[in-house]
Amino acid sequence: MKTKLQLLTLLAIMATGQLMAQKLFTLEELNFGGKNAAQFYPERWKLRWEGDKLVDADKKPASVIDCKTGNVVEGETVDLDANKRNRHEGELEYCKASGAVAFLRDNNLYVATADGTEHQLSADGSREIVYGQSVHRDEFGIYKGTFWSPDGQQLAFYRMDQSMVADYPQVNTFEREATLAPDKYPMAGMTSHKVTVGIFSLQGARSQEPGAGCIYLDLGDPTDRYFTNIAWDHTTLDAYDTTTGRKTKTLREESSDKYVEPLHPITFLPWDDSKFIYRSRKDGYRHLYLMDTDGKELGQLTSGKWEVKELVGFCPATKSAIIITKEAGDLQRNIYRLDLKTKKRTLLDNGRGCHSAQLSADGRYLIDTWQEPTVPRACAVTDTKTGKQSLVRTAKDPWDGWYQPIFEQGTVLAADGQTTLYWRMVKPMDFDPNRKYPTVVYVYGGPHAHNVEASWHWGSRSWETYMAQKGYILFILDNRGSEDRGREFEQATFRHLGQEEMKDQMQGVAYLKTLPYVDADRLGVHGWSFGGFMTTSLMTTYPDAFKVGVAGGPVIDWKWYEVMYGERYMDTPQQNPEGYEQTSCINKAKNLKGKLQIIIGMNDPTCVPQHSLQFLNACAEAGTQPDFFVYPGEGHNMAGHKSVHLHERITQYFEDYLKPLSNP
């Protein structure tokens, strides 16, 4: 008879053998900046639309695919290089309809027509007067600054005057003597830039004088206003005459006692340019509404306690819209055909996982690409009218034969006692419920983001696998304030960022403490950006809960964060002094007990170094001892191979201070 010690030894040998049978990852395989990372991503297929033709670009020349059967059309190929054009130096946006291109030269905006004729739209462009680029620091869902009309005859563009915005003194240390490399950075409660909208008409450009053919919309005083898809508590949809720039009418207004976020432009029906779809959360969830150009509301197209994620496009033949929604499950994204007359929705995918869609020009077919928790990637071609699929492909597991952790998903109640929150857990492959494991909470927690979804491995980041391989459990929870759960869920954090979020994260910690295999004395926390703010806040608000933390690029005090984000969620420091005081980590530096490492890019233009430096100063004054690491020349995230170095450093900090020399 084997003794208990012999049995335990045998089990240990078996577990070791299981690990040895699986190849172990390094960060060169798991991190996006790693030398071998590309081969461990799920396979992608180069399927694309050339008008209404489905093309397989994996082949040279590209094959044409029959959408009904999924078979290659014999004898029909497409030369994808035939219509390639040379990009214009400084190019911003090409218009296929007219062949014209908008571009920058010496900070000024130009348009070149198909025949090569150039039109200069501005003459005062500079670092302080910016043309044709995204404005408001990319915070409001628009990432460009030029917008062609459908016929390509007119170009709308942004002009941003940031001369009144203070320079933030970033420093370039790669010179023999360090030099200033300032950013225009308007902080919450301080002076912001002024944006106006110009319209250039190809037909109106009758001379070659700079600015010929341009008019500017009469928007009124641009001070403290955002002429894009955002307003704090009030938004209007206005129509303008593009020949005079004058406002013709206000089509609709929407207000809130917190904030309004119209992050998406209106979309006109391709078969009726007098009607358009707009998106609103006025019923509590982001849904689609139909309106005409006279400002008449024509009805709500979707409704329910779920959000519309995307309006993909239209199928004119069936008078329907193709949309992606969350209605099949909070963790899913699924494709539907929406009949605009009956408002009936028809599911066009398998009803599981997270889907994306590319629509053919006529809207009759779409390429459906998706993941499920156990499906690395799959795709199919779907008939939007009948729902029939062809060309179904499923990627092989790129991790086959390599270390495979255990991925789990579950729920806890939020601190309000009634809202369901979703979590993901990553356990070591040789998980033993009789052991106690050091556990790291990975957190983001801010608006317009989420961590847990029904994609491959429940949306797990590959660093979590690296940590599981080293003997940790990883726990990830989406708190109130994160995206896709409706207006009330997101706005619970208004004017006191981090506070409700921390309460929810501590609900997750309470759940972890009920698990016999989680070592409650060895809890760590890590996050970046808003997650860095959450990490620092948790370490100093609940100093006895976490032994080790790593905070990357953290916000420390919202008064030092950019105006467009900070004022939306916090109001100004003048309007909300209590909220800014409550959320500041400066005031909590004295509470730090555990080991906390702060890591930043020294030239971070998003969360400026002042945050972390002032926290270090507060800790020095209070006698607490954080650690600090900085990447010279890097921004808000570490690019390229430095990301491998970063994640090795994060890992090593937990190895040094969270994991003991032996595991009971």
XYZ file of C-alpha atoms in Angstrom:
664
model
C 0.000 0.000 0.000
C 1.323 3.414 -0.967
C 1.711 5.923 1.840
C 0.126 9.396 1.676
C 3.579 10.877 1.048
C 4.148 8.461 -1.839
C 0.775 9.354 -3.340
C 1.518 13.064 -3.078
C 4.899 12.526 -4.677
C 3.286 10.529 -7.489
C 0.738 13.282 -8.082
C 3.534 15.868 -8.164
C 5.431 13.804 -10.718
C 2.277 13.445 -12.823
C 1.661 17.203 -12.691
C 5.267 17.902 -13.635
C 4.972 15.495 -16.525
C 1.817 17.257 -17.712
C 3.659 20.574 -17.737
C 6.637 19.065 -19.531
C 4.330 17.696 -22.221
C 3.278 21.242 -22.989
C 5.801 23.714 -24.347
C 6.173 26.741 -22.096
C 5.671 30.268 -23.362
C 8.050 33.174 -23.036
C 6.941 36.738 -23.563
C 8.526 36.564 -27.016
C 5.573 34.319 -27.914
C 2.843 35.893 -25.803
C 3.470 39.640 -25.985
C 2.420 41.588 -29.089
C 5.934 43.055 -29.287
C 7.564 39.646 -29.032
C 9.772 38.234 -31.786
C 7.634 35.109 -32.171
C 4.214 36.522 -31.279
C 2.685 36.558 -34.771
C 2.566 32.768 -35.059
C 0.455 32.494 -31.912
C -2.411 34.662 -33.129
C -5.448 32.829 -34.520
C -5.449 32.538 -38.302
C -6.999 35.371 -40.321
C -8.390 35.011 -43.823
C -7.915 37.697 -46.444
C -11.529 37.800 -47.568
C -12.684 41.200 -48.791
C -15.262 42.887 -50.961
C -14.435 44.476 -54.271
C -17.819 46.094 -54.783
C -20.228 43.160 -54.738
C -17.559 40.571 -55.555
C -16.187 38.422 -52.752
C -12.433 38.088 -53.187
C -9.956 35.726 -51.550
C -6.785 37.816 -51.416
C -4.720 34.951 -49.994
C -4.156 33.867 -53.577
C -2.239 35.650 -56.336
C -4.063 36.736 -58.390
C -6.986 36.982 -56.009
C -9.775 34.471 -56.586
C -13.423 35.431 -56.877
C -15.740 33.418 -54.607
C -19.355 32.503 -55.343
C -21.230 33.835 -52.311
C -23.984 31.237 -52.582
C -21.756 28.175 -52.679
C -18.465 29.381 -51.233
C -16.661 27.891 -54.220
C -14.047 29.596 -56.358
C -15.466 30.940 -59.617
C -13.348 29.186 -62.224
C -11.486 31.467 -64.575
C -12.377 34.673 -62.709
C -9.641 36.485 -60.814
C -9.027 40.009 -59.629
C -5.804 41.937 -59.873
C -5.795 43.834 -56.605
C -2.712 45.764 -57.682
C -4.296 47.049 -60.891
C -6.112 49.946 -59.254
C -3.442 50.760 -56.708
C -2.429 54.373 -56.624
C 0.536 56.167 -55.216
C -0.252 57.843 -51.914
C 0.161 61.586 -51.829
C 2.813 62.892 -49.447
C 1.040 64.116 -46.314
C -2.169 62.388 -47.398
C -5.140 62.619 -45.041
C -8.056 61.168 -46.998
C -8.680 59.934 -50.534
C -12.139 60.151 -52.085
C -12.905 57.268 -54.425
C -16.000 58.997 -55.848
C -14.084 61.956 -57.291
C -10.487 60.777 -57.188
C -9.568 63.848 -55.127
C -7.275 63.652 -52.127
C -6.914 65.883 -49.064
C -3.373 66.292 -47.772
C -1.160 68.441 -45.562
C 1.881 70.413 -46.660
C 3.755 72.618 -44.198
C 0.810 72.415 -41.762
C -1.629 73.718 -44.375
C -4.524 71.821 -45.921
C -4.664 71.104 -49.657
C -6.868 69.189 -52.067
C -5.518 67.628 -55.246
C -8.082 66.665 -57.889
C -7.882 63.564 -60.065
C -6.084 65.502 -62.800
C -3.435 66.729 -60.354
C -4.713 70.272 -59.880
C -3.944 71.492 -56.363
C -6.111 73.781 -54.255
C -4.709 75.378 -51.094
C -7.431 75.569 -48.446
C -5.475 77.359 -45.714
C -2.474 79.643 -45.356
C -2.057 80.082 -41.588
C -1.455 76.455 -40.594
C 1.076 75.933 -37.818
C 1.634 74.001 -34.627
C -0.987 76.236 -33.064
C -3.465 76.458 -35.956
C -4.173 72.871 -36.988
C -6.131 71.877 -40.117
C -7.666 68.626 -41.234
C -6.744 66.540 -38.217
C -8.735 65.005 -35.382
C -9.603 67.423 -32.597
C -10.406 67.301 -28.892
C -7.566 64.807 -28.380
C -9.410 61.922 -30.067
C -11.760 61.591 -27.088
C -15.119 61.602 -28.842
C -15.212 58.778 -31.349
C -13.748 60.743 -34.292
C -10.174 59.970 -35.300
C -9.769 62.131 -38.390
C -10.312 65.720 -39.428
C -11.529 65.549 -43.051
C -14.911 64.364 -44.292
C -15.777 63.988 -48.000
C -19.349 64.336 -49.233
C -20.736 61.180 -50.892
C -20.233 62.617 -54.394
C -16.706 63.797 -53.579
C -17.432 67.394 -54.576
C -17.223 68.895 -51.077
C -14.849 68.430 -48.172
C -15.677 69.288 -44.580
C -12.648 69.810 -42.340
C -11.694 70.856 -38.852
C -9.718 73.984 -38.026
C -8.368 73.879 -34.482
C -6.904 76.969 -32.857
C -4.865 75.837 -29.860
C -2.808 79.006 -29.467
C -4.566 79.724 -26.168
C -3.747 76.287 -24.708
C -0.774 76.131 -22.351
C 2.276 74.093 -23.372
C 3.025 71.095 -21.192
C 6.849 70.916 -20.905
C 7.745 67.433 -22.110
C 11.498 66.857 -22.422
C 13.562 65.060 -25.062
C 16.491 63.416 -23.270
C 17.989 61.786 -26.356
C 19.808 64.960 -27.350
C 23.323 65.763 -26.080
C 21.644 68.441 -24.000
C 18.017 67.707 -23.193
C 15.570 69.886 -25.120
C 11.954 70.854 -24.651
C 9.356 68.920 -26.673
C 6.117 70.529 -25.451
C 2.571 69.227 -25.911
C -0.585 71.316 -26.088
C -2.378 69.883 -23.077
C -5.575 71.537 -21.747
C -6.283 70.250 -18.233
C -9.699 69.973 -16.601
C -11.041 73.387 -15.681
C -8.487 75.190 -17.838
C -8.625 76.869 -21.255
C -9.330 74.480 -24.128
C -8.790 74.946 -27.831
C -11.347 76.350 -30.266
C -12.643 74.340 -33.200
C -14.477 75.512 -36.298
C -15.677 73.579 -39.337
C -14.803 74.540 -42.882
C -16.404 73.437 -46.150
C -14.432 73.328 -49.399
C -16.293 73.032 -52.721
C -14.435 71.838 -55.803
C -16.929 73.660 -57.989
C -16.589 76.848 -55.931
C -12.806 77.017 -56.264
C -12.651 79.439 -59.158
C -9.182 80.758 -58.389
C -5.921 79.403 -57.037
C -5.821 81.857 -54.142
C -5.445 80.134 -50.737
C -8.899 79.542 -49.271
C -10.762 79.908 -52.566
C -13.890 77.730 -52.509
C -13.929 77.584 -48.676
C -16.573 78.815 -46.277
C -16.846 78.269 -42.512
C -20.019 77.200 -40.738
C -21.543 79.915 -38.598
C -21.318 77.960 -35.375
C -21.192 80.865 -32.983
C -18.493 81.359 -30.378
C -16.389 78.151 -30.239
C -15.111 78.863 -26.715
C -15.720 75.891 -24.406
C -17.782 74.121 -27.055
C -17.183 70.823 -28.822
C -18.141 70.761 -32.495
C -17.968 67.029 -32.853
C -19.947 64.118 -31.444
C -19.960 65.200 -27.830
C -21.599 67.527 -25.305
C -21.495 67.410 -21.517
C -25.154 67.860 -20.652
C -26.787 69.102 -23.808
C -26.477 68.281 -27.486
C -28.137 69.593 -30.614
C -28.288 68.222 -34.138
C -28.089 71.195 -36.467
C -28.366 71.545 -40.244
C -26.212 74.091 -42.149
C -26.214 75.516 -45.642
C -22.836 74.513 -47.077
C -22.828 77.399 -49.543
C -23.278 80.139 -46.938
C -22.267 78.425 -43.698
C -25.452 79.588 -41.984
C -27.475 77.350 -39.716
C -30.816 76.512 -41.298
C -32.472 74.664 -38.400
C -31.999 72.604 -35.268
C -33.326 69.128 -35.970
C -33.246 67.752 -32.432
C -31.977 68.464 -28.941
C -31.098 66.104 -26.119
C -30.107 66.868 -22.540
C -29.137 65.029 -19.369
C -28.423 65.948 -15.764
C -25.064 64.162 -16.184
C -23.728 64.026 -19.739
C -24.792 63.238 -23.293
C -22.484 61.283 -25.570
C -23.520 61.138 -29.234
C -20.411 59.222 -30.303
C -21.694 58.296 -33.762
C -22.642 60.434 -36.783
C -26.106 60.264 -38.301
C -26.526 57.840 -41.233
C -28.819 58.582 -44.176
C -30.910 55.845 -45.777
C -29.362 55.007 -49.177
C -32.814 54.804 -50.803
C -34.224 57.972 -49.214
C -31.891 60.900 -48.495
C -34.657 62.717 -46.622
C -34.438 60.219 -43.734
C -31.606 59.261 -41.446
C -30.833 57.076 -38.448
C -29.384 58.523 -35.281
C -28.312 56.826 -32.066
C -29.350 57.875 -28.594
C -29.440 56.627 -25.010
C -32.513 58.682 -24.155
C -34.394 55.555 -23.028
C -31.396 54.372 -20.992
C -29.727 52.194 -23.648
C -28.066 53.073 -26.950
C -30.704 52.453 -29.634
C -31.528 53.485 -33.187
C -34.098 56.137 -34.103
C -35.425 57.308 -37.460
C -35.861 60.997 -38.301
C -36.400 63.090 -41.400
C -34.552 66.214 -42.475
C -37.461 68.382 -41.319
C -36.686 67.270 -37.776
C -39.710 64.971 -37.446
C -39.199 61.923 -35.243
C -40.310 58.856 -37.215
C -39.986 56.286 -34.472
C -37.636 54.193 -32.387
C -36.219 51.329 -34.456
C -34.751 49.198 -31.660
C -35.568 48.919 -27.968
C -34.739 46.759 -24.994
C -32.352 46.564 -22.055
C -29.357 46.076 -24.317
C -27.244 48.273 -26.576
C -26.744 48.582 -30.314
C -22.992 48.349 -30.892
C -22.747 49.100 -34.585
C -24.766 50.100 -37.630
C -22.857 48.096 -40.257
C -24.811 49.254 -43.298
C -27.920 48.668 -45.376
C -29.491 46.240 -47.818
C -31.620 48.434 -50.134
C -33.245 45.391 -51.745
C -34.880 44.402 -48.448
C -35.101 47.942 -46.995
C -33.200 46.732 -43.963
C -30.224 47.719 -41.842
C -27.496 45.332 -40.739
C -26.662 45.924 -37.088
C -24.567 44.405 -34.300
C -26.188 44.344 -30.856
C -25.749 42.987 -27.330
C -29.266 41.561 -27.058
C -28.216 37.894 -27.186
C -26.119 38.357 -24.039
C -24.132 40.988 -22.179
C -20.872 39.284 -23.126
C -21.757 38.774 -26.798
C -21.919 40.780 -30.033
C -24.276 39.392 -32.659
C -25.373 40.374 -36.176
C -29.018 41.101 -37.041
C -31.018 42.229 -40.027
C -33.361 45.027 -38.967
C -36.432 45.548 -41.165
C -36.907 49.309 -41.051
C -40.638 49.083 -41.766
C -41.688 46.337 -39.357
C -38.760 46.810 -36.918
C -38.363 43.040 -36.855
C -34.846 41.784 -36.134
C -33.519 38.540 -37.601
C -30.389 36.904 -36.222
C -27.815 36.347 -38.970
C -25.173 34.428 -37.045
C -24.951 31.379 -34.758
C -26.122 33.285 -31.685
C -22.888 32.733 -29.759
C -19.647 34.602 -29.233
C -18.466 38.002 -30.508
C -19.072 38.782 -34.184
C -17.987 41.448 -36.660
C -19.344 42.025 -40.158
C -18.103 43.344 -43.499
C -20.971 44.147 -45.864
C -20.930 43.911 -49.653
C -21.629 47.099 -51.608
C -25.221 46.058 -52.349
C -25.797 44.821 -48.790
C -26.907 41.359 -49.895
C -24.000 39.419 -48.366
C -21.678 39.871 -45.434
C -18.464 38.345 -44.149
C -19.112 37.221 -40.581
C -15.949 36.804 -38.490
C -16.241 35.689 -34.884
C -14.701 34.133 -31.801
C -16.155 32.046 -29.000
C -14.501 31.128 -25.685
C -13.258 27.856 -27.211
C -13.113 29.024 -30.847
C -9.959 31.025 -31.715
C -11.527 32.460 -34.862
C -14.091 31.466 -37.481
C -15.732 33.079 -40.479
C -18.592 32.559 -42.899
C -20.285 34.364 -45.777
C -23.935 35.088 -44.950
C -26.867 35.941 -47.205
C -28.489 38.854 -45.382
C -31.883 38.063 -46.899
C -32.099 34.334 -46.192
C -29.512 33.906 -43.431
C -27.879 31.023 -45.301
C -24.130 30.643 -44.866
C -21.309 29.441 -47.084
C -17.525 29.293 -46.931
C -17.467 28.440 -43.233
C -13.900 28.338 -41.916
C -12.556 27.663 -38.414
C -9.013 28.437 -37.338
C -6.891 25.850 -35.592
C -5.821 26.521 -32.029
C -2.463 28.304 -32.452
C -1.572 27.304 -28.891
C -1.982 23.584 -29.552
C 0.894 21.746 -27.874
C 1.750 24.781 -25.736
C 0.839 25.693 -22.177
C -2.944 25.942 -21.798
C -4.318 27.533 -18.610
C -7.852 26.991 -17.374
C -10.183 29.821 -18.419
C -13.408 30.315 -16.459
C -16.170 32.913 -16.380
C -18.779 33.789 -13.771
C -20.706 36.571 -12.025
C -20.907 38.459 -8.726
C -23.271 41.170 -7.512
C -22.101 44.776 -7.576
C -21.807 46.813 -4.396
C -25.350 48.107 -4.997
C -26.587 44.592 -4.208
C -28.564 44.170 -7.412
C -26.413 44.624 -10.536
C -24.778 41.561 -12.086
C -21.070 41.915 -12.832
C -19.046 39.545 -15.000
C -15.622 38.131 -14.213
C -12.956 36.005 -15.889
C -10.536 33.753 -14.027
C -7.332 32.200 -15.379
C -5.911 29.274 -13.428
C -2.670 27.328 -13.853
C -2.953 24.315 -16.137
C -2.038 21.961 -13.253
C -4.487 23.663 -10.900
C -4.885 21.858 -7.568
C -7.914 22.946 -5.484
C -6.076 21.848 -2.343
C -3.290 24.396 -2.812
C -3.394 28.104 -2.092
C -2.406 30.354 -4.980
C -1.169 33.938 -5.116
C -3.833 35.840 -7.043
C -3.550 39.001 -9.131
C -6.558 41.190 -9.896
C -6.132 42.803 -13.326
C -8.273 45.934 -13.638
C -9.177 48.654 -16.100
C -12.598 49.748 -14.929
C -13.072 52.986 -16.895
C -15.739 54.076 -19.399
C -15.829 52.912 -23.025
C -13.944 49.692 -22.312
C -14.526 46.214 -20.954
C -12.368 43.175 -20.227
C -14.704 40.182 -20.076
C -16.495 38.923 -23.174
C -17.461 35.699 -24.938
C -14.491 35.793 -27.307
C -11.539 33.370 -27.290
C -10.478 32.541 -23.727
C -13.199 34.926 -22.484
C -11.163 37.860 -23.812
C -8.065 36.946 -21.800
C -4.869 38.951 -22.297
C -1.875 36.747 -23.096
C 0.066 38.098 -20.083
C -2.495 36.317 -17.918
C -1.379 33.030 -19.457
C 2.237 33.924 -18.712
C 1.346 34.529 -15.070
C -0.736 31.346 -14.812
C 2.247 29.445 -16.204
C 4.251 30.837 -13.275
C 1.699 29.628 -10.724
C -0.700 32.544 -10.274
C -4.453 32.861 -10.520
C -5.643 35.922 -12.456
C -9.013 37.545 -11.764
C -10.636 40.191 -13.963
C -13.946 41.930 -13.203
C -15.885 44.551 -15.185
C -17.265 47.011 -12.631
C -20.030 49.572 -12.987
C -18.796 52.444 -15.120
C -17.531 50.199 -17.913
C -19.186 50.022 -21.316
C -22.131 48.312 -23.029
C -24.442 47.945 -20.047
C -26.604 51.041 -20.429
C -26.596 54.652 -19.264
C -27.311 54.051 -15.569
C -24.604 51.380 -15.327
C -22.003 53.703 -16.848
C -23.054 56.942 -15.174
C -23.018 55.489 -11.651
C -19.481 56.861 -11.459
C -20.299 60.449 -12.497
C -18.419 63.166 -10.530
C -16.560 60.620 -8.363
C -14.515 58.420 -10.681
C -13.030 55.329 -9.090
C -15.209 55.216 -5.994
C -18.092 52.968 -7.100
C -15.633 51.091 -9.303
C -13.464 50.252 -6.279
C -16.482 49.098 -4.291
C -17.342 46.696 -7.105
C -13.768 45.451 -7.363
C -13.835 44.773 -3.631
C -16.961 42.668 -4.186
C -14.762 40.606 -6.468
C -12.117 40.426 -3.751
C -14.754 39.281 -1.264
C -15.690 36.500 -3.684
C -12.038 35.498 -4.080
C -11.735 35.191 -0.317
C -14.507 32.573 -0.299
C -12.427 30.317 -2.546
C -10.266 27.892 -0.526
C -7.540 27.876 -3.183
C -7.040 31.677 -3.193
C -4.448 32.881 -0.692
C -6.096 36.001 0.733
C -2.756 37.080 2.193
C -1.195 37.154 -1.272
C -3.473 39.335 -3.372
C -1.992 41.621 -6.017
C -3.486 44.195 -8.371
C -2.334 45.571 -11.708
C -3.729 47.937 -14.329
C -2.744 50.572 -16.866
C -4.064 54.097 -17.526
C -7.512 54.178 -15.866
C -6.453 50.787 -14.540
C -3.315 52.436 -13.137
C -5.561 54.939 -11.378
C -7.653 52.052 -10.053
C -4.555 50.138 -8.916
C -3.127 53.132 -7.032
C -6.556 53.955 -5.590
C -7.130 50.379 -4.404
C -3.665 50.128 -2.849
C -4.214 53.350 -0.878
C -7.962 53.083 -0.135
C -7.906 49.421 0.905
C -4.270 49.150 2.064
C -4.807 45.895 3.949
C -6.402 44.073 1.015
C -3.523 43.998 -1.456
C 0.061 43.003 -0.777
C 1.512 44.086 -4.146
C 0.438 46.404 -6.948
C 1.815 47.560 -10.294
C 0.259 50.772 -11.655
C 1.036 51.761 -15.235
C 0.557 55.303 -16.582
C -1.812 56.160 -13.721
C -4.070 59.154 -13.302
C -3.335 60.375 -9.795
C -5.487 63.487 -9.625
C -8.132 64.316 -12.247
C -7.290 68.032 -12.154
C -4.154 67.141 -14.127
C -6.036 65.160 -16.772
C -7.227 66.492 -20.122
C -10.311 68.675 -20.198
C -12.316 66.664 -22.768
C -12.337 63.487 -20.677
C -12.024 64.902 -17.179
C -14.858 67.428 -17.406
C -17.197 64.932 -19.074
C -17.050 62.506 -16.159
C -16.053 64.800 -13.275
C -17.237 68.325 -14.221
C -14.580 70.972 -13.564
C -12.521 71.237 -10.365
C -14.335 74.516 -9.732
C -17.774 72.887 -10.060
C -16.933 69.674 -8.213
C -14.190 70.343 -5.641
C -15.459 67.590 -3.337
C -15.303 65.011 -6.118
C -11.770 65.960 -7.110
C -10.689 65.868 -3.469
C -12.330 62.478 -2.916
C -10.798 60.842 -5.974
C -7.250 62.192 -5.635
C -4.565 59.640 -4.772
C -2.341 62.455 -3.471
C -4.440 62.602 -0.340
C -4.110 58.843 0.161
C -0.337 58.485 -0.342
C 0.088 58.245 3.430
C -2.058 55.073 3.485
C 0.254 52.944 1.334
C 1.305 49.725 3.089
C 2.000 47.154 0.392
C 4.629 47.147 -2.331
C 3.572 49.432 -5.189
C 5.523 49.946 -8.389
C 4.554 52.803 -10.692
C 5.667 52.591 -14.329
C 5.318 55.379 -16.887
C 6.540 56.507 -20.261
C 8.556 59.640 -19.586
C 6.934 61.500 -22.486
C 3.374 60.315 -21.915
C 1.096 62.832 -23.738
C -2.105 61.259 -22.400
C -1.460 60.952 -18.676
C 1.378 63.407 -18.192
C 4.303 62.511 -15.865
C 3.184 65.146 -13.367
C 0.651 62.661 -11.991
C 3.186 60.060 -10.906
C 5.870 62.552 -9.902
C 3.505 64.375 -7.559
C 2.399 61.070 -6.041
C 6.033 60.179 -5.398
C 6.484 63.537 -3.715
C 3.406 62.980 -1.559
C 4.733 59.557 -0.550
C 8.114 61.057 0.341
C 6.417 63.636 2.534
C 4.247 60.954 4.154
C 7.075 58.473 4.636
C 5.616 55.724 2.417
C 7.806 53.847 -0.042
C 6.562 53.147 -3.601
C 8.902 51.988 -6.371
C 9.190 53.762 -9.713
C 10.350 52.885 -13.242
C 10.320 55.131 -16.293
C 10.806 54.490 -20.020
C 12.592 57.488 -21.595
C 11.035 58.712 -24.828
C 7.992 56.462 -24.527
C 4.376 57.612 -24.493
C 1.298 56.245 -22.770
C 2.125 52.657 -23.691
C 5.383 50.936 -24.496
C 5.717 50.342 -28.219
C 7.351 47.435 -30.024
C 9.780 45.180 -28.236
C 9.889 47.423 -25.162
C 6.483 45.992 -24.333
C 8.206 42.642 -23.734
C 10.585 44.334 -21.301
C 7.644 46.069 -19.616
C 5.669 42.883 -19.015
C 8.735 41.036 -17.791
C 9.251 43.842 -15.288
C 5.617 43.693 -14.159
C 5.875 39.935 -13.759
C 9.137 40.116 -11.845
C 7.660 42.548 -9.338
C 4.980 40.020 -8.418
C 7.568 37.233 -8.402
C 9.736 39.214 -5.981
C 7.064 40.418 -3.582
C 3.863 38.378 -3.956
C 5.011 34.805 -4.498
C 6.813 33.257 -1.514
C 9.813 30.948 -1.828
C 7.623 27.903 -1.366
C 3.953 27.138 -1.822
C 2.155 25.278 0.982
